[in-house]
């Protein structure tokens, strides 16, 4: 919300010395997020005056139309003689009043003006457009043409209100009242302790039977509808300069008088309004839900197919507007500049209050976010509708010479004001500060609440604050107005015996271990589009394709919750690679989501007590399964080249080693075998297995990704990845990280080379050696794989292992180490057909 300081001062008597920065500091202290203070016209210097065009000479022989003008600027140039100016614009004529900048002046951006020769003539200044003066868009993109009654020679800086300060406020979703000058003025008045001149406190005539007929068929969607009629508007009437400038300063483009007035009142009071051309409205105005498939052409010229939940404004023909979002083109106000004869002279003013959720859903459904929908979905003061309609009527009568008809229509669904019962010391308990009852009552009354009671306060919430719904909201109001900066800084005292759970400690250890191994954590959003499963090459029957879809996704392109971490991580890798970071190692731990076989409706938990264990269990049973996974992706160099030697590119072995690192932190024994799954290259994919309760369970995969996947996702060549199920790994582990044992006895190392058939996995040979060696085996490591048909035979390979033996209580003899080695070799030969390499 952009708030001009000059407009704010109309409703709050701020000290003359207060600057926009001072007001910004006060509002920030009160809890509003004032992002910037824009200094309008800070570098503008005159003479900048009103002039009248006397003559126009068309210059020939140039690529674009050029005009040589003489302009009367009064005594502003010191001589009273006409000013000679060259101009290329075409939207003004002889006799028009324009804005002229004379030599010696400075325009926004530090652009100095001087007399100069151009197109064969000397131009003594410029005839200005809104862009050149930094005024914003006025819809013409041409020279500013002022009203005929404007005085020649008048200072245009003052006339156009070029010098001002504008506060840009990021209004949060719960503070819809601050999407108006009225709301910000109220907060400013409270912050400075000054009275507020509320622009909504005006005389409003009572409703009667003579107003325009209105019928509301859906009182839940529209609980208040005010209609007023103004006739006899002058077709040639234009929005005055002050009104146009205020709209431009708040970021809106002036369009026509009737539309500008409704936009002005919306910005002033926060109540969206709509003006219908009365002669185009046929019969009673109605409010109802749309019929499925009905169509409406909105003011932006787009034909929209309506949904049965859309709230629409109708006449006897059908929809004439999308309630609270945008009006229809079939009742649009006609602009006098295009067709004076058919210009709108009679209008019906609509000021209504619509259900916030309904408007928000309609706006998102049609991808049509407007200033009106932005306010309705955040909460509009229903009591301001009548005042806003009256303010609009008054301005149209004043500025367009219209006549306000005596009829006043007001359809209201009965409702009681919202009251909250709160202990007087509740804010004290929330903040840990003793405010006292008097302070609490005073602050709530400043907000607009009616407060009664002593120890137990009965608070009636003002109509413009629908976000105040419970005692904690009231406590927050007291705390923010007393100043967040005045809250004492105290450290919380956690109860003894509590801390991180074992699962949380494991996740932290895994993150530290991967970071220590050179990986960078890259958390991602848990949303995916189902097309990514085709890009990953998942089979049609793959369980990972069964997703949980969101009813109201942030993006229609990603409506589902992820079943794997890879899409997000690979997307992060692709973005970083595209920005010049080619050596990448990223990791993420997070939840994935799988729908349950049986779908259940979630129970509504109570808010007045702690839910029972059964209620919590029923809620959890309705949620999707959410196991935690860990994943890594790698590309480029794993080890950099330098004076120390050649570097090494990341490969499938690094992805497998990342899985082993995680397994060590979980205290689980990880079995690695050759596998084949989805996005991985079938010849460079490892299956990650754990043994739990005597049964093997596949917990993940690691290796190099398939070239087709790399092409589909735009990834670097030889990208590798690993993903495993942390919860399954935790179940298989002992849960207690073991410190390494340090022995005082020496190690006995025995190397053995075994020849096996090529299809035999090295993991099976290693498992057999480990089992055969017995308790004396401390570690085993595969250090060489050799293939040579001439020496080993066709279809054979040699696997060389280093076996380390150690006893905890003695130094092993050569015979003991050799016996353990022989037993290991024998069992490997029995299980895998391995023979010692001769």
PDB file of N, CA, C and O in Angstrom, residues 40 52 55 60 113 115 118 145 152 179 325 331 356 401 439 446 456 505 519 532 572 583 689 703 724 742 751 805 820:
ATOM      1  N   UNK A  40       9.401  11.958  -3.752  1.00  0.00           N
ATOM      2  CA  UNK A  40       8.951  12.436  -5.049  1.00  0.00           C
ATOM      3  C   UNK A  40       9.389  13.888  -5.248  1.00  0.00           C
ATOM      4  O   UNK A  40       9.224  14.724  -4.352  1.00  0.00           O
ATOM      5  N   UNK A  52       0.297  28.395 -22.300  1.00  0.00           N
ATOM      6  CA  UNK A  52      -0.778  28.213 -23.267  1.00  0.00           C
ATOM      7  C   UNK A  52      -0.182  28.244 -24.666  1.00  0.00           C
ATOM      8  O   UNK A  52       0.549  29.168 -25.027  1.00  0.00           O
ATOM      9  N   UNK A  55       0.879  29.084 -31.091  1.00  0.00           N
ATOM     10  CA  UNK A  55       0.988  28.665 -32.494  1.00  0.00           C
ATOM     11  C   UNK A  55       1.697  27.326 -32.571  1.00  0.00           C
ATOM     12  O   UNK A  55       2.469  26.955 -31.682  1.00  0.00           O
ATOM     13  N   UNK A  60       9.007  20.174 -41.727  1.00  0.00           N
ATOM     14  CA  UNK A  60       9.076  19.153 -42.759  1.00  0.00           C
ATOM     15  C   UNK A  60      10.510  18.632 -42.903  1.00  0.00           C
ATOM     16  O   UNK A  60      11.478  19.273 -42.498  1.00  0.00           O
ATOM     17  N   UNK A 113      17.825  21.538 -17.897  1.00  0.00           N
ATOM     18  CA  UNK A 113      17.217  22.103 -19.096  1.00  0.00           C
ATOM     19  C   UNK A 113      17.952  23.371 -19.489  1.00  0.00           C
ATOM     20  O   UNK A 113      18.229  24.251 -18.648  1.00  0.00           O
ATOM     21  N   UNK A 115      18.575  26.083 -23.252  1.00  0.00           N
ATOM     22  CA  UNK A 115      18.203  26.352 -24.642  1.00  0.00           C
ATOM     23  C   UNK A 115      19.198  25.635 -25.560  1.00  0.00           C
ATOM     24  O   UNK A 115      20.413  25.697 -25.341  1.00  0.00           O
ATOM     25  N   UNK A 118      17.864  22.373 -32.188  1.00  0.00           N
ATOM     26  CA  UNK A 118      17.480  21.029 -32.608  1.00  0.00           C
ATOM     27  C   UNK A 118      16.502  21.139 -33.763  1.00  0.00           C
ATOM     28  O   UNK A 118      15.646  22.034 -33.784  1.00  0.00           O
ATOM     29  N   UNK A 145      -2.109  17.826 -20.800  1.00  0.00           N
ATOM     30  CA  UNK A 145      -3.026  18.905 -21.193  1.00  0.00           C
ATOM     31  C   UNK A 145      -3.876  19.257 -19.980  1.00  0.00           C
ATOM     32  O   UNK A 145      -4.652  18.431 -19.479  1.00  0.00           O
ATOM     33  N   UNK A 152      -2.340  30.781 -16.577  1.00  0.00           N
ATOM     34  CA  UNK A 152      -1.053  30.802 -17.273  1.00  0.00           C
ATOM     35  C   UNK A 152       0.014  31.389 -16.360  1.00  0.00           C
ATOM     36  O   UNK A 152      -0.223  32.389 -15.661  1.00  0.00           O
ATOM     37  N   UNK A 179      -4.988  -1.411   4.085  1.00  0.00           N
ATOM     38  CA  UNK A 179      -4.984  -1.212   2.639  1.00  0.00           C
ATOM     39  C   UNK A 179      -5.843   0.002   2.291  1.00  0.00           C
ATOM     40  O   UNK A 179      -6.594   0.003   1.320  1.00  0.00           O
ATOM     41  N   UNK A 325     -14.359  -8.819  -7.539  1.00  0.00           N
ATOM     42  CA  UNK A 325     -13.133  -9.028  -8.310  1.00  0.00           C
ATOM     43  C   UNK A 325     -13.046  -8.045  -9.471  1.00  0.00           C
ATOM     44  O   UNK A 325     -12.131  -7.228  -9.554  1.00  0.00           O
ATOM     45  N   UNK A 331     -21.629  -3.554 -18.848  1.00  0.00           N
ATOM     46  CA  UNK A 331     -22.156  -2.371 -18.148  1.00  0.00           C
ATOM     47  C   UNK A 331     -21.041  -1.367 -17.877  1.00  0.00           C
ATOM     48  O   UNK A 331     -21.122  -0.570 -16.947  1.00  0.00           O
ATOM     49  N   UNK A 356     -14.861 -13.189   2.403  1.00  0.00           N
ATOM     50  CA  UNK A 356     -13.437 -13.121   2.047  1.00  0.00           C
ATOM     51  C   UNK A 356     -12.960 -14.388   1.358  1.00  0.00           C
ATOM     52  O   UNK A 356     -12.227 -14.330   0.359  1.00  0.00           O
ATOM     53  N   UNK A 401     -21.085  17.615 -11.713  1.00  0.00           N
ATOM     54  CA  UNK A 401     -22.362  18.307 -11.821  1.00  0.00           C
ATOM     55  C   UNK A 401     -23.557  17.383 -11.801  1.00  0.00           C
ATOM     56  O   UNK A 401     -24.628  17.738 -12.311  1.00  0.00           O
ATOM     57  N   UNK A 439      -3.633   0.308  31.196  1.00  0.00           N
ATOM     58  CA  UNK A 439      -2.912   0.323  29.914  1.00  0.00           C
ATOM     59  C   UNK A 439      -3.585  -0.589  28.905  1.00  0.00           C
ATOM     60  O   UNK A 439      -3.748  -0.232  27.728  1.00  0.00           O
ATOM     61  N   UNK A 446      -7.940   2.473  21.875  1.00  0.00           N
ATOM     62  CA  UNK A 446      -7.296   3.189  20.774  1.00  0.00           C
ATOM     63  C   UNK A 446      -7.469   2.437  19.457  1.00  0.00           C
ATOM     64  O   UNK A 446      -7.628   3.052  18.393  1.00  0.00           O
ATOM     65  N   UNK A 456     -12.227  -9.293  34.483  1.00  0.00           N
ATOM     66  CA  UNK A 456     -12.577 -10.009  33.255  1.00  0.00           C
ATOM     67  C   UNK A 456     -13.144  -8.983  32.277  1.00  0.00           C
ATOM     68  O   UNK A 456     -14.202  -8.397  32.526  1.00  0.00           O
ATOM     69  N   UNK A 505      18.524 -36.280  16.616  1.00  0.00           N
ATOM     70  CA  UNK A 505      19.984 -36.299  16.735  1.00  0.00           C
ATOM     71  C   UNK A 505      20.621 -37.015  15.543  1.00  0.00           C
ATOM     72  O   UNK A 505      21.665 -36.594  15.034  1.00  0.00           O
ATOM     73  N   UNK A 519      29.671 -31.937   0.995  1.00  0.00           N
ATOM     74  CA  UNK A 519      28.360 -31.678   0.400  1.00  0.00           C
ATOM     75  C   UNK A 519      27.767 -30.394   0.978  1.00  0.00           C
ATOM     76  O   UNK A 519      28.012 -30.053   2.141  1.00  0.00           O
ATOM     77  N   UNK A 532       7.502 -34.971 -14.069  1.00  0.00           N
ATOM     78  CA  UNK A 532       8.889 -35.239 -13.695  1.00  0.00           C
ATOM     79  C   UNK A 532       9.162 -36.736 -13.588  1.00  0.00           C
ATOM     80  O   UNK A 532      10.297 -37.187 -13.791  1.00  0.00           O
ATOM     81  N   UNK A 572      18.070 -27.935  -8.411  1.00  0.00           N
ATOM     82  CA  UNK A 572      19.062 -27.036  -7.817  1.00  0.00           C
ATOM     83  C   UNK A 572      20.416 -27.207  -8.496  1.00  0.00           C
ATOM     84  O   UNK A 572      21.131 -26.230  -8.749  1.00  0.00           O
ATOM     85  N   UNK A 583      31.259 -27.656 -10.471  1.00  0.00           N
ATOM     86  CA  UNK A 583      31.694 -28.714  -9.553  1.00  0.00           C
ATOM     87  C   UNK A 583      30.770 -28.683  -8.347  1.00  0.00           C
ATOM     88  O   UNK A 583      30.903 -27.830  -7.465  1.00  0.00           O
ATOM     89  N   UNK A 689      21.013 -52.034   0.548  1.00  0.00           N
ATOM     90  CA  UNK A 689      20.214 -53.018   1.292  1.00  0.00           C
ATOM     91  C   UNK A 689      20.642 -53.014   2.753  1.00  0.00           C
ATOM     92  O   UNK A 689      21.823 -52.852   3.079  1.00  0.00           O
ATOM     93  N   UNK A 703      24.326 -44.265  -7.733  1.00  0.00           N
ATOM     94  CA  UNK A 703      25.096 -44.502  -8.943  1.00  0.00           C
ATOM     95  C   UNK A 703      25.018 -43.343  -9.907  1.00  0.00           C
ATOM     96  O   UNK A 703      24.677 -42.210  -9.541  1.00  0.00           O
ATOM     97  N   UNK A 724      18.150 -42.621  -0.226  1.00  0.00           N
ATOM     98  CA  UNK A 724      17.769 -43.762   0.614  1.00  0.00           C
ATOM     99  C   UNK A 724      16.776 -43.328   1.671  1.00  0.00           C
ATOM    100  O   UNK A 724      16.604 -42.147   1.959  1.00  0.00           O
ATOM    101  N   UNK A 742      40.444 -48.812  20.021  1.00  0.00           N
ATOM    102  CA  UNK A 742      41.887 -48.634  19.809  1.00  0.00           C
ATOM    103  C   UNK A 742      42.607 -49.744  20.561  1.00  0.00           C
ATOM    104  O   UNK A 742      42.496 -49.865  21.782  1.00  0.00           O
ATOM    105  N   UNK A 751      46.751 -60.267   2.267  1.00  0.00           N
ATOM    106  CA  UNK A 751      46.114 -59.965   0.997  1.00  0.00           C
ATOM    107  C   UNK A 751      45.750 -61.253   0.302  1.00  0.00           C
ATOM    108  O   UNK A 751      46.484 -62.247   0.374  1.00  0.00           O
ATOM    109  N   UNK A 805      43.628 -58.488  10.441  1.00  0.00           N
ATOM    110  CA  UNK A 805      43.263 -59.328  11.590  1.00  0.00           C
ATOM    111  C   UNK A 805      43.885 -58.742  12.842  1.00  0.00           C
ATOM    112  O   UNK A 805      45.015 -58.235  12.829  1.00  0.00           O
ATOM    113  N   UNK A 820      42.877 -67.966   9.668  1.00  0.00           N
ATOM    114  CA  UNK A 820      41.676 -67.167   9.466  1.00  0.00           C
ATOM    115  C   UNK A 820      41.505 -66.810   7.995  1.00  0.00           C
ATOM    116  O   UNK A 820      40.403 -66.848   7.450  1.00  0.00           O
TER     117      UNK A 820
END
